[in-house]
Short mmCIF file of C-alpha atoms in Angstrom, two decimals:
data_model
loop_
_atom_site.label_atom_id
_atom_site.label_comp_id
_atom_site.label_asym_id
_atom_site.label_seq_id
_atom_site.Cartn_x
_atom_site.Cartn_y
_atom_site.Cartn_z
CA MET L 108 -73.24 -29.01 -20.82
CA PRO L 109 -71.80 -27.10 -18.08
CA LEU L 110 -69.27 -30.20 -17.89
CA LYS L 111 -67.77 -29.24 -21.47
CA LYS L 112 -67.62 -26.03 -20.80
CA ILE L 113 -65.13 -26.51 -18.06
CA SER L 114 -63.92 -29.32 -19.90
CA MET L 115 -63.53 -26.20 -22.88
CA ASN L 116 -62.03 -24.08 -20.16
CA ARG L 117 -59.26 -26.07 -18.90
CA TRP L 118 -57.90 -26.87 -22.37
CA ILE L 119 -57.96 -22.80 -23.32
CA ALA L 120 -56.40 -22.24 -19.55
CA CYS L 121 -53.50 -24.91 -20.25
CA LEU L 122 -53.05 -23.56 -23.61
CA LEU L 123 -52.80 -19.89 -22.53
CA ALA L 124 -50.06 -21.44 -19.95
CA VAL L 125 -48.24 -23.03 -22.34
CA LEU L 126 -47.92 -19.53 -24.51
CA ILE L 127 -46.78 -18.02 -21.50
CA LEU L 128 -43.91 -20.15 -20.77
CA LEU L 129 -43.00 -20.41 -24.51
CA HIS L 130 -43.11 -16.55 -24.67
CA GLY L 131 -40.79 -16.58 -21.22
CA SER L 132 -38.44 -18.75 -22.57
CA ALA L 133 -38.34 -16.51 -25.85
CA LEU L 134 -37.54 -13.62 -23.67
CA VAL L 135 -34.92 -15.08 -21.43
CA ALA L 136 -33.55 -16.32 -25.02
CA MET L 137 -33.37 -13.10 -26.16
CA ALA L 138 -32.02 -11.62 -23.28
CA ASP L 139 -28.99 -14.32 -23.76
CA ALA L 140 -28.82 -13.20 -27.09
CA THR L 141 -28.34 -9.13 -25.85
CA THR L 142 -25.70 -10.59 -23.71
CA SER L 143 -22.02 -10.35 -25.19
CA TYR L 144 -20.34 -11.34 -21.93
CA LYS L 145 -17.03 -14.08 -22.68
CA ALA L 146 -15.59 -15.70 -19.99
CA ASP L 147 -12.66 -15.77 -22.01
CA ALA L 148 -12.68 -12.15 -22.96
CA PRO L 149 -13.25 -10.26 -19.72
CA GLU L 150 -11.64 -7.06 -20.65
CA LYS L 151 -14.81 -6.81 -22.89
CA LEU L 152 -17.46 -6.28 -20.14
CA THR L 153 -20.13 -3.78 -20.46
CA SER L 154 -22.70 -2.67 -18.24
CA ALA L 155 -25.42 -4.66 -20.03
CA ASP L 156 -23.30 -7.94 -18.84
CA LEU L 157 -24.11 -7.13 -15.17
CA THR L 158 -27.65 -7.54 -13.07
CA GLY L 159 -26.28 -5.28 -10.72
CA GLU L 160 -28.28 -1.75 -11.02
CA ALA L 161 -25.08 -0.11 -9.31
CA CYS L 162 -21.64 -2.00 -9.73
CA LEU L 163 -17.65 -1.09 -9.69
CA VAL L 164 -14.54 -2.47 -9.30
CA MET L 165 -11.86 -0.37 -7.77
CA ASP L 166 -7.81 -0.75 -7.39
CA ARG L 167 -7.86 -1.14 -3.84
CA ALA L 168 -4.06 0.14 -3.29
CA SER L 169 -4.74 3.48 -5.30
CA GLY L 170 -8.40 3.74 -5.12
CA ARG L 171 -8.77 4.03 -9.03
CA VAL L 172 -11.81 2.95 -10.08
CA LEU L 173 -11.75 0.77 -13.39
CA PHE L 174 -14.98 0.29 -14.01
CA ASP L 175 -18.53 1.01 -12.81
CA LYS L 176 -22.21 1.28 -13.61
CA ASN L 177 -24.61 4.02 -11.47
CA ALA L 178 -21.47 4.09 -9.45
CA ASN L 179 -22.81 7.51 -7.54
CA LYS L 180 -26.13 6.67 -7.65
CA ARG L 181 -27.60 6.77 -3.97
CA MET L 182 -28.96 2.83 -3.36
CA TYR L 183 -30.03 1.05 -0.18
CA PRO L 184 -26.98 -1.17 1.09
CA ALA L 185 -28.41 -3.59 3.25
CA SER L 186 -26.10 -5.30 5.31
CA THR L 187 -23.04 -4.27 4.00
CA THR L 188 -23.46 -1.42 6.43
CA LYS L 189 -22.14 -3.54 8.71
CA ILE L 190 -18.82 -2.91 7.03
CA MET L 191 -18.50 0.27 8.44
CA THR L 192 -19.69 -0.94 11.91
CA LEU L 193 -16.80 -3.42 12.13
CA LEU L 194 -14.45 -0.45 10.85
CA LEU L 195 -15.66 1.76 13.61
CA ALA L 196 -14.95 -1.17 16.40
CA LEU L 197 -11.97 -2.01 15.05
CA GLU L 198 -10.74 1.98 15.31
CA TYR L 199 -12.43 1.62 19.31
CA GLY L 200 -10.07 -1.50 20.36
CA HIS L 201 -10.60 -3.17 23.16
CA LEU L 202 -11.05 -6.53 21.00
CA ASN L 203 -10.30 -8.94 24.06
CA ASP L 204 -12.21 -6.94 26.44
CA ILE L 205 -15.30 -9.15 28.08
CA VAL L 206 -18.43 -7.34 27.07
CA THR L 207 -21.97 -7.52 28.32
CA ILE L 208 -24.09 -7.74 25.40
CA PRO L 209 -26.22 -4.85 25.99
CA PRO L 210 -30.16 -4.46 25.67
CA GLU L 211 -30.54 -2.93 22.62
CA ALA L 212 -29.35 -6.16 20.90
CA ASP L 213 -32.83 -7.41 21.13
CA LYS L 214 -34.32 -4.47 19.88
CA VAL L 215 -34.43 -5.46 16.16
CA PRO L 216 -37.15 -5.97 13.74
CA SER L 217 -38.99 -9.41 13.81
CA ASP L 218 -37.46 -10.75 10.55
CA SER L 219 -33.94 -9.46 11.21
CA SER L 220 -31.30 -11.83 10.32
CA ARG L 221 -29.66 -12.59 14.33
CA THR L 222 -26.46 -14.16 15.41
CA PRO L 223 -28.07 -14.48 17.94
CA VAL L 224 -26.85 -12.87 20.99
CA PHE L 225 -29.10 -11.56 24.03
CA GLY L 226 -29.02 -8.61 26.36
CA GLY L 227 -26.91 -9.91 29.55
CA GLU L 228 -24.79 -11.87 28.28
CA LYS L 229 -21.00 -11.66 27.92
CA MET L 230 -17.90 -12.64 25.42
CA PRO L 231 -14.98 -11.28 24.16
CA PHE L 232 -15.78 -7.83 22.09
CA VAL L 233 -13.91 -9.31 18.96
CA ASP L 234 -16.47 -12.48 19.03
CA LEU L 235 -19.09 -10.36 18.79
CA LEU L 236 -17.97 -9.09 15.84
CA TYR L 237 -17.16 -12.36 14.17
CA GLY L 238 -21.22 -12.67 14.90
CA MET L 239 -21.99 -9.78 13.37
CA MET L 240 -20.13 -10.02 10.17
CA LEU L 241 -20.45 -14.06 9.30
CA ARG L 242 -24.51 -14.24 10.39
CA SER L 243 -24.96 -10.91 9.57
CA GLY L 244 -26.54 -10.33 12.97
CA ASN L 245 -28.79 -7.34 13.48
CA ASP L 246 -28.35 -8.25 17.41
CA ALA L 247 -24.75 -7.73 17.56
CA ALA L 248 -24.44 -4.83 15.37
CA ASN L 249 -26.33 -2.97 17.56
CA ALA L 250 -24.77 -4.25 20.33
CA VAL L 251 -21.21 -3.31 18.94
CA ALA L 252 -23.23 0.60 18.02
CA VAL L 253 -24.29 0.88 21.90
CA ILE L 254 -20.88 -0.40 23.17
CA VAL L 255 -18.68 1.72 20.72
CA GLY L 256 -20.88 4.92 20.58
CA GLY L 257 -22.86 5.26 23.97
CA SER L 258 -26.28 4.73 22.22
CA LEU L 259 -27.86 3.62 18.70
CA ASP L 260 -28.65 7.19 17.73
CA ASN L 261 -25.08 8.38 18.43
CA PHE L 262 -23.56 5.75 16.46
CA SER L 263 -25.21 6.22 13.46
CA LYS L 264 -23.93 9.58 13.40
CA MET L 265 -20.53 8.46 14.37
CA MET L 266 -20.77 6.06 10.92
CA THR L 267 -21.98 9.01 8.70
CA ALA L 268 -18.87 11.33 10.26
CA ARG L 269 -16.69 8.70 9.16
CA ALA L 270 -17.71 8.04 6.08
CA GLN L 271 -17.83 11.65 5.14
CA GLU L 272 -14.18 11.88 6.38
CA LEU L 273 -13.42 9.11 3.90
CA GLY L 274 -14.53 10.88 0.72
CA CYS L 275 -18.06 9.48 0.94
CA LYS L 276 -20.55 12.01 -0.55
CA ASP L 277 -23.93 10.36 -1.28
CA THR L 278 -24.06 8.38 2.30
CA ASN L 279 -25.97 8.68 5.50
CA PHE L 280 -26.51 6.02 8.05
CA VAL L 281 -29.53 5.79 10.43
CA ASN L 282 -28.67 2.16 11.79
CA ALA L 283 -25.61 0.42 12.72
CA HIS L 284 -26.90 -2.88 10.81
CA GLY L 285 -28.44 -1.90 7.28
CA TYR L 286 -32.30 -3.04 7.91
CA HIS L 287 -34.08 -0.73 5.31
CA ASP L 288 -34.87 2.99 6.02
CA ASP L 289 -35.81 5.62 3.59
CA LYS L 290 -33.15 7.62 5.02
CA HIS L 291 -30.29 5.23 4.95
CA TYR L 292 -28.04 4.51 1.84
CA SER L 293 -24.74 5.04 0.21
CA THR L 294 -23.47 3.88 -3.00
CA ALA L 295 -21.35 1.75 -4.55
CA TYR L 296 -18.56 4.33 -4.80
CA ASP L 297 -18.85 4.97 -1.15
CA LEU L 298 -19.21 1.47 0.19
CA ALA L 299 -16.15 0.86 -1.63
CA LEU L 300 -14.10 3.52 -0.07
CA ILE L 301 -15.72 2.39 3.53
CA ALA L 302 -14.10 -1.29 2.17
CA LYS L 303 -10.56 0.33 1.17
CA GLN L 304 -10.18 1.73 4.33
CA GLY L 305 -11.11 -1.47 6.25
CA MET L 306 -8.96 -3.82 4.05
CA ARG L 307 -6.05 -2.27 6.00
CA HIS L 308 -6.70 -3.52 9.05
CA ASP L 309 -5.26 -6.68 9.83
CA THR L 310 -7.93 -7.86 12.16
CA PHE L 311 -10.71 -6.29 9.45
CA ARG L 312 -9.03 -8.80 6.80
CA MET L 313 -9.20 -11.79 9.13
CA ILE L 314 -12.52 -11.42 10.19
CA SER L 315 -13.76 -10.75 6.45
CA SER L 316 -12.25 -13.55 5.34
CA ALA L 317 -13.02 -15.79 8.12
CA ILE L 318 -15.46 -19.42 6.77
CA ASN L 319 -16.26 -20.01 10.20
CA TYR L 320 -15.82 -19.30 13.33
CA THR L 321 -16.96 -20.22 17.06
CA MET L 322 -18.45 -17.49 19.50
CA THR L 323 -17.31 -18.41 23.36
CA ILE L 324 -20.25 -17.36 25.57
CA THR L 325 -18.94 -17.04 29.05
CA ASP L 326 -21.69 -16.28 30.98
CA PRO L 327 -24.89 -17.72 28.89
CA TYR L 328 -28.41 -16.21 28.14
CA PRO L 329 -30.37 -17.87 31.48
CA GLN L 330 -33.22 -19.34 29.05
CA TYR L 331 -30.57 -21.03 27.09
CA PRO L 332 -27.31 -22.48 29.39
CA GLU L 333 -26.42 -24.83 26.83
CA ARG L 334 -25.23 -21.86 24.96
CA GLU L 335 -21.76 -22.04 25.82
CA LYS L 336 -20.78 -22.22 22.31
CA LEU L 337 -22.11 -20.92 18.99
CA ARG L 338 -20.49 -22.33 15.42
CA LEU L 339 -20.70 -19.75 12.95
CA GLU L 340 -20.77 -20.24 9.18
CA SER L 341 -20.00 -17.66 6.52
CA SER L 342 -22.86 -16.96 3.55
CA ASN L 343 -19.96 -15.99 1.34
CA SER L 344 -20.86 -18.45 -1.22
CA MET L 345 -17.43 -17.34 -3.41
CA PHE L 346 -15.46 -19.22 -0.20
CA VAL L 347 -16.74 -22.67 -0.61
CA SER L 348 -14.71 -24.94 -3.19
CA SER L 349 -17.89 -26.84 -3.47
CA ASN L 350 -20.26 -24.18 -4.66
CA ALA L 351 -20.65 -22.92 -8.17
CA ALA L 352 -20.09 -19.48 -7.17
CA TYR L 353 -16.52 -20.32 -6.08
CA TYR L 354 -14.06 -17.75 -6.65
CA LYS L 355 -10.39 -18.43 -5.26
CA PRO L 356 -9.25 -14.96 -5.40
CA MET L 357 -11.94 -13.70 -3.29
CA VAL L 358 -10.84 -13.05 0.50
CA GLY L 359 -13.96 -11.12 1.82
CA ILE L 360 -16.11 -8.63 2.60
CA LYS L 361 -19.85 -8.61 3.22
CA SER L 362 -22.88 -9.81 1.46
CA GLY L 363 -26.64 -8.25 2.30
CA ALA L 364 -30.27 -8.53 0.97
CA HIS L 365 -34.04 -7.14 1.70
CA SER L 366 -36.71 -6.25 -0.41
CA LYS L 367 -35.86 -2.74 -1.52
CA ALA L 368 -32.29 -3.29 -1.43
CA GLY L 369 -32.54 -6.30 -3.73
CA ASN L 370 -29.04 -8.52 -3.24
CA CYS L 371 -25.97 -6.51 -2.35
CA PHE L 372 -22.42 -7.81 -2.20
CA VAL L 373 -18.74 -5.63 -1.50
CA GLY L 374 -15.94 -7.83 -2.51
CA ALA L 375 -12.30 -8.03 -2.42
CA ALA L 376 -9.86 -10.29 -4.11
CA LYS L 377 -6.25 -10.59 -4.84
CA LYS L 378 -4.20 -12.20 -7.35
CA ASN L 379 -0.54 -11.79 -8.70
CA GLY L 380 -0.09 -9.09 -5.91
CA ILE L 381 -2.94 -7.23 -7.71
CA ASN L 382 -6.03 -6.48 -5.25
CA LEU L 383 -9.03 -5.36 -6.00
CA ILE L 384 -12.65 -4.19 -4.51
CA SER L 385 -15.73 -4.42 -6.34
CA VAL L 386 -19.11 -3.91 -5.02
CA THR L 387 -22.80 -5.10 -6.43
CA LEU L 388 -26.10 -3.55 -5.47
CA LYS L 389 -30.01 -3.99 -5.83
CA VAL L 390 -29.58 -7.63 -7.90
CA PRO L 391 -33.20 -8.42 -8.02
CA SER L 392 -34.25 -10.92 -5.02
CA GLY L 393 -34.83 -14.28 -6.19
CA GLN L 394 -31.47 -13.83 -8.39
CA ARG L 395 -28.96 -14.28 -6.28
CA ALA L 396 -26.63 -16.39 -7.98
CA LYS L 397 -26.73 -13.30 -10.16
CA MET L 398 -24.65 -11.17 -7.67
CA TRP L 399 -22.11 -13.61 -7.42
CA GLU L 400 -21.55 -13.48 -11.04
CA ASP L 401 -21.40 -9.77 -10.96
CA THR L 402 -18.92 -9.57 -8.34
CA LYS L 403 -16.64 -12.08 -10.44
CA ARG L 404 -17.15 -10.58 -13.66
CA LEU L 405 -16.03 -7.48 -12.26
CA MET L 406 -13.28 -9.10 -10.15
CA GLU L 407 -11.58 -10.49 -14.08
CA TYR L 408 -12.37 -7.17 -15.57
CA GLY L 409 -10.42 -5.37 -13.10
CA PHE L 410 -7.16 -8.15 -13.13
CA SER L 411 -7.25 -7.66 -16.98
CA GLN L 412 -6.41 -4.10 -16.98
CA TYR L 413 -3.15 -4.66 -15.65
CA GLU L 414 0.27 -5.69 -17.41
CA LEU L 415 2.79 -7.79 -15.90
CA TYR L 416 6.39 -6.29 -15.65
CA SER L 417 9.34 -9.17 -15.31
CA PHE L 418 12.28 -8.62 -13.32
CA ASP L 419 14.50 -8.41 -16.98
CA GLN L 420 11.76 -5.91 -17.96
CA MET L 421 12.22 -3.52 -15.56
CA TYR L 422 16.17 -3.79 -15.20
CA SER L 423 16.53 -3.32 -18.67
CA LYS L 424 14.98 0.13 -18.24
CA ALA L 425 16.71 0.73 -14.81
CA PRO L 426 20.25 -1.08 -14.47
CA ILE L 427 22.39 -0.56 -11.85
CA TYR L 428 25.96 1.23 -12.34
CA ALA L 429 28.96 1.08 -10.63
CA SER L 430 32.04 3.52 -9.98
CA ILE L 431 35.17 1.81 -10.20
CA MET L 432 37.59 4.02 -8.52
CA GLY L 433 41.16 3.83 -10.10
CA ALA L 434 39.87 3.12 -13.77
CA ASP L 435 42.07 4.17 -16.59
CA LEU L 436 41.10 7.61 -17.80
CA ASN L 437 40.79 6.77 -21.12
CA ASP L 438 37.85 4.70 -20.35
CA ASP L 439 34.56 5.52 -22.35
CA SER L 440 32.09 5.46 -19.75
CA ASN L 441 34.94 7.48 -16.84
CA GLY L 442 34.30 4.22 -14.67
CA MET L 443 30.86 3.78 -14.66
CA LEU L 444 30.58 -0.17 -14.81
CA GLU L 445 27.12 -1.57 -15.73
CA LEU L 446 25.96 -4.56 -13.79
CA THR L 447 24.39 -7.63 -15.24
CA PRO L 448 22.51 -10.08 -12.88
CA VAL L 449 23.42 -13.73 -13.37
CA PRO L 450 20.58 -15.78 -14.85
CA GLY L 451 18.85 -18.58 -12.25
CA GLY L 452 18.82 -16.34 -9.18
CA THR L 453 15.04 -16.04 -7.26
CA LEU L 454 15.07 -12.50 -8.38
CA SER L 455 14.50 -13.64 -11.91
CA GLY L 456 11.32 -15.11 -11.44
CA TYR L 457 9.75 -11.51 -9.85
CA LYS L 458 7.18 -10.20 -11.36
CA ILE L 459 4.53 -7.49 -10.72
CA TYR L 460 1.28 -6.32 -12.05
CA ARG L 461 0.86 -2.66 -12.67
CA LEU L 462 -1.56 -0.64 -14.45
CA PRO L 463 -0.51 0.62 -18.24
CA ASP L 464 -0.26 4.48 -17.23
CA GLU L 465 1.89 3.47 -14.23
CA GLN L 466 4.48 2.33 -15.82
CA GLN L 467 6.93 4.93 -14.63
CA GLN L 468 6.49 4.95 -11.24
CA THR L 469 6.65 1.04 -11.34
CA ILE L 470 10.13 1.81 -12.68
CA GLU L 471 10.67 3.99 -9.87
CA ASP L 472 9.22 2.13 -7.34
CA PHE L 473 11.58 -1.12 -8.60
CA LYS L 474 14.85 1.34 -8.29
CA ALA L 475 13.61 2.54 -4.66
CA SER L 476 13.00 -1.19 -3.58
CA ARG L 477 16.35 -2.21 -4.40
CA LEU L 478 19.12 -3.49 -2.27
CA ILE L 479 22.81 -4.04 -3.47
CA GLU L 480 25.57 -5.78 -1.55
CA TYR L 481 28.94 -5.25 -3.13
CA SER L 482 31.36 -7.81 -2.26
CA ASN L 483 34.39 -6.28 -4.47
CA ASP L 484 36.13 -3.63 -3.33
CA LEU L 485 35.07 -1.76 -6.85
CA LYS L 486 38.64 -0.86 -7.69
CA ALA L 487 40.43 -1.19 -11.38
CA PRO L 488 41.13 -3.17 -12.96
CA ILE L 489 38.06 -5.33 -13.22
CA ARG L 490 37.43 -8.48 -15.74
CA GLN L 491 34.21 -9.24 -17.40
CA GLY L 492 32.17 -11.45 -15.45
CA ASP L 493 33.79 -10.63 -12.06
CA ILE L 494 31.44 -10.76 -9.05
CA ILE L 495 30.57 -7.57 -7.89
CA GLY L 496 27.86 -7.96 -5.71
CA THR L 497 24.53 -9.05 -4.67
CA LEU L 498 21.06 -7.64 -5.39
CA LYS L 499 18.02 -8.15 -3.04
CA MET L 500 14.66 -7.62 -3.07
CA THR L 501 11.27 -8.27 -1.01
CA SER L 502 8.03 -9.48 -2.49
CA ASP L 503 4.88 -8.82 -2.04
CA ASP L 504 4.53 -11.50 0.28
CA GLY L 505 7.52 -10.79 1.98
CA GLU L 506 9.88 -13.46 0.77
CA VAL L 507 13.57 -11.98 0.24
CA LEU L 508 14.45 -12.46 -3.74
CA THR L 509 18.23 -12.59 -4.72
CA THR L 510 20.42 -12.43 -7.63
CA THR L 511 24.54 -12.20 -8.33
CA LEU L 512 25.50 -8.88 -10.15
CA VAL L 513 28.85 -9.31 -12.31
CA ALA L 514 30.79 -6.86 -14.40
CA SER L 515 29.74 -6.12 -18.18
CA ARG L 516 32.69 -5.45 -19.45
CA ASP L 517 36.43 -5.28 -19.00
CA VAL L 518 37.67 -1.87 -16.74
CA ALA L 519 41.04 -0.79 -16.90
CA ALA L 520 43.31 0.72 -14.88
CA ALA L 521 45.16 4.03 -15.10
CA PRO L 522 48.90 3.59 -15.39
CA GLU L 523 51.32 3.24 -12.45
CA VAL L 524 53.21 6.43 -11.36
CA MET L 525 56.84 6.09 -10.64
CA PRO L 526 57.30 6.91 -6.94
CA LEU L 527 59.88 9.76 -6.06
CA GLU L 528 62.25 7.45 -4.29
CA GLU L 529 62.94 5.52 -7.56
CA MET L 530 63.01 8.84 -9.55
CA TYR L 531 65.25 10.84 -6.57
CA PRO L 532 66.83 7.53 -5.07
CA PHE L 533 68.52 10.26 -2.05
CA LEU L 534 65.05 10.81 -1.30
CA ALA L 535 64.91 7.27 0.37
CA LEU L 536 67.85 8.43 2.77
CA ILE L 537 64.82 10.91 4.73
CA ASN L 538 63.52 7.42 5.95
CA TYR L 539 66.47 6.56 8.31
CA ASP L 540 66.43 7.96 12.11
CA PRO L 541 69.81 9.60 11.99
CA VAL L 542 68.73 11.60 8.64
CA LYS L 543 65.38 12.85 10.86
CA VAL L 544 66.97 13.67 13.55
CA ALA L 545 69.75 15.54 11.33
CA LEU L 546 66.70 17.49 9.52
CA ALA L 547 65.36 18.29 12.76
CA LEU L 548 68.22 20.07 13.98
CA LEU L 549 68.73 21.79 10.59
CA ALA L 550 65.12 23.31 10.92
CA LEU L 551 65.39 24.22 14.47
CA ILE L 552 68.52 26.24 13.40
CA LEU L 553 66.81 27.84 10.81
CA LEU L 554 64.17 29.06 12.76
CA LEU L 555 66.74 30.41 14.85
CA ILE L 556 68.63 32.36 12.45
CA ILE L 557 65.18 33.51 11.18
CA PHE L 558 63.95 34.33 14.44
CA LEU L 559 67.34 36.12 15.61
CA ARG L 560 66.88 37.85 12.06
CA VAL L 561 63.91 39.57 12.87
CA ARG L 562 64.28 40.89 15.85
CA VAL L 563 67.99 42.76 14.72
CA VAL L 564 65.65 43.99 11.68
CA SER L 565 63.10 45.28 14.07
CA ARG L 566 66.12 47.04 16.27
CA ARG L 567 67.34 48.64 13.27
CA ASN L 568 64.11 50.33 12.32
CA ARG L 569 63.00 51.69 15.53
CA ARG L 570 66.43 53.39 15.94
CA ARG L 571 65.41 54.88 12.64
CA LYS L 572 62.50 56.01 13.62
CA GLU L 573 63.82 57.67 16.87
CA MET L 574 66.31 59.25 15.12
CA TYR L 575 63.97 60.98 12.67
CA ASN L 576 61.71 61.91 15.54
CA ARG L 577 64.41 63.70 17.29
CA ARG L 578 65.42 65.59 13.65
CA MET L 579 62.09 66.77 13.51
CA GLN L 580 61.45 68.38 17.21
CA ALA L 581 65.26 69.83 16.67
CA ARG L 582 64.00 71.29 13.43
CA ASP L 583 60.96 72.80 15.21
CA ARG L 584 62.63 74.33 17.96
CA TYR L 585 64.90 76.22 15.55
CA ARG L 586 62.20 77.68 13.59
CA ASP L 587 60.24 78.51 17.17
CA TYR L 588 63.89 80.21 18.05
CA LYS L 589 64.00 82.09 14.61
CA GLY L 590 60.56 83.15 14.81
#
């Protein structure tokens, strides 16, 4: 009897297990059915299409948020904290200095991610930064904190203060690495602001985009004398071309994870000259692949928001004009000549992407970035098709692009005016030296005559004044006598 009961119980247990599995599959199917996301329509992204509890994508240049989900909700940032640690380290400088790892590097929780580095080792400061970012070493982060800030506590205060300077309103750091603490928090928006500032530094971009790096330890830890070199590999799956999460536009930055923060990632991507920053926070543990998926969806949404502006489109809205000297007074445009770019120049393929409401600024930037070298003296007459000059612009990649500018129409010259010599032939005699000498003598004689005439008139006026004064004096004496 007991054997039968056990057997029956087993059957019941198996049946329940099957029902549970079927129920779970149904829930997954229902969840998939509610997800409207389609890879070929990234612009239709909704919050329901993202697994992370807080997400956003930001235009790196302007700081504009293009899409967000709970972007200002306080969250635990985990090791994405290290982007602020890296930023302060780079602002501190001294990257090539040989530093001694402080003992605080060993004072991290036992379950921390480690580079590893040990107190007393010596290495270039920049190597420590690679260890902190690629291996997410909490030990390296502590070492950076003490080297830069003097102490762990002071460095945490520096982190929070710097975040506030960048406009972060909901961020408080209590350590340099992001290991869980209830008082250690940030938001998707604040982390994007920190990443935006960091990506302005060449070295920040270089370190945060590194796929691998070899640290050189100049004074090894005594217990590990073989540690002369330490090979580091990035844990960013979006960098690895063989990985399912690979995303070609990705250029950084930092992931993080712990039980209360879930999976977190602050990313940067570039495509068609567009630079974006994304943040994904608290993707449930065990669903790390969803973090990469969220990041890709956010980035693709961001890229889909931009419009293409070709060179021809921009030039049609802001053509170049040249003022032609000596144009006919009857010219309809008063000598202003529109220049036409010749097809086929390297500038013909120039294009940029901008948000729809940035059209006017795009045109203004286009006008400001142009350089024109004139090869024509800009004097009438001008014939349609005449080469006027060369237009040059520099692309985002630093390449100088050019195209030839030609006249779009004829510009007639003003009618020639007959010289005075032709109208009055005797004036041509002035060019002869004897005539010039004679004219000079005549001019001197005239000046002398004028000078003498002035003297005569002056003397005459003086005598008249003296005679007048004498008469007045004689009249006064006569009056006195009669009186």
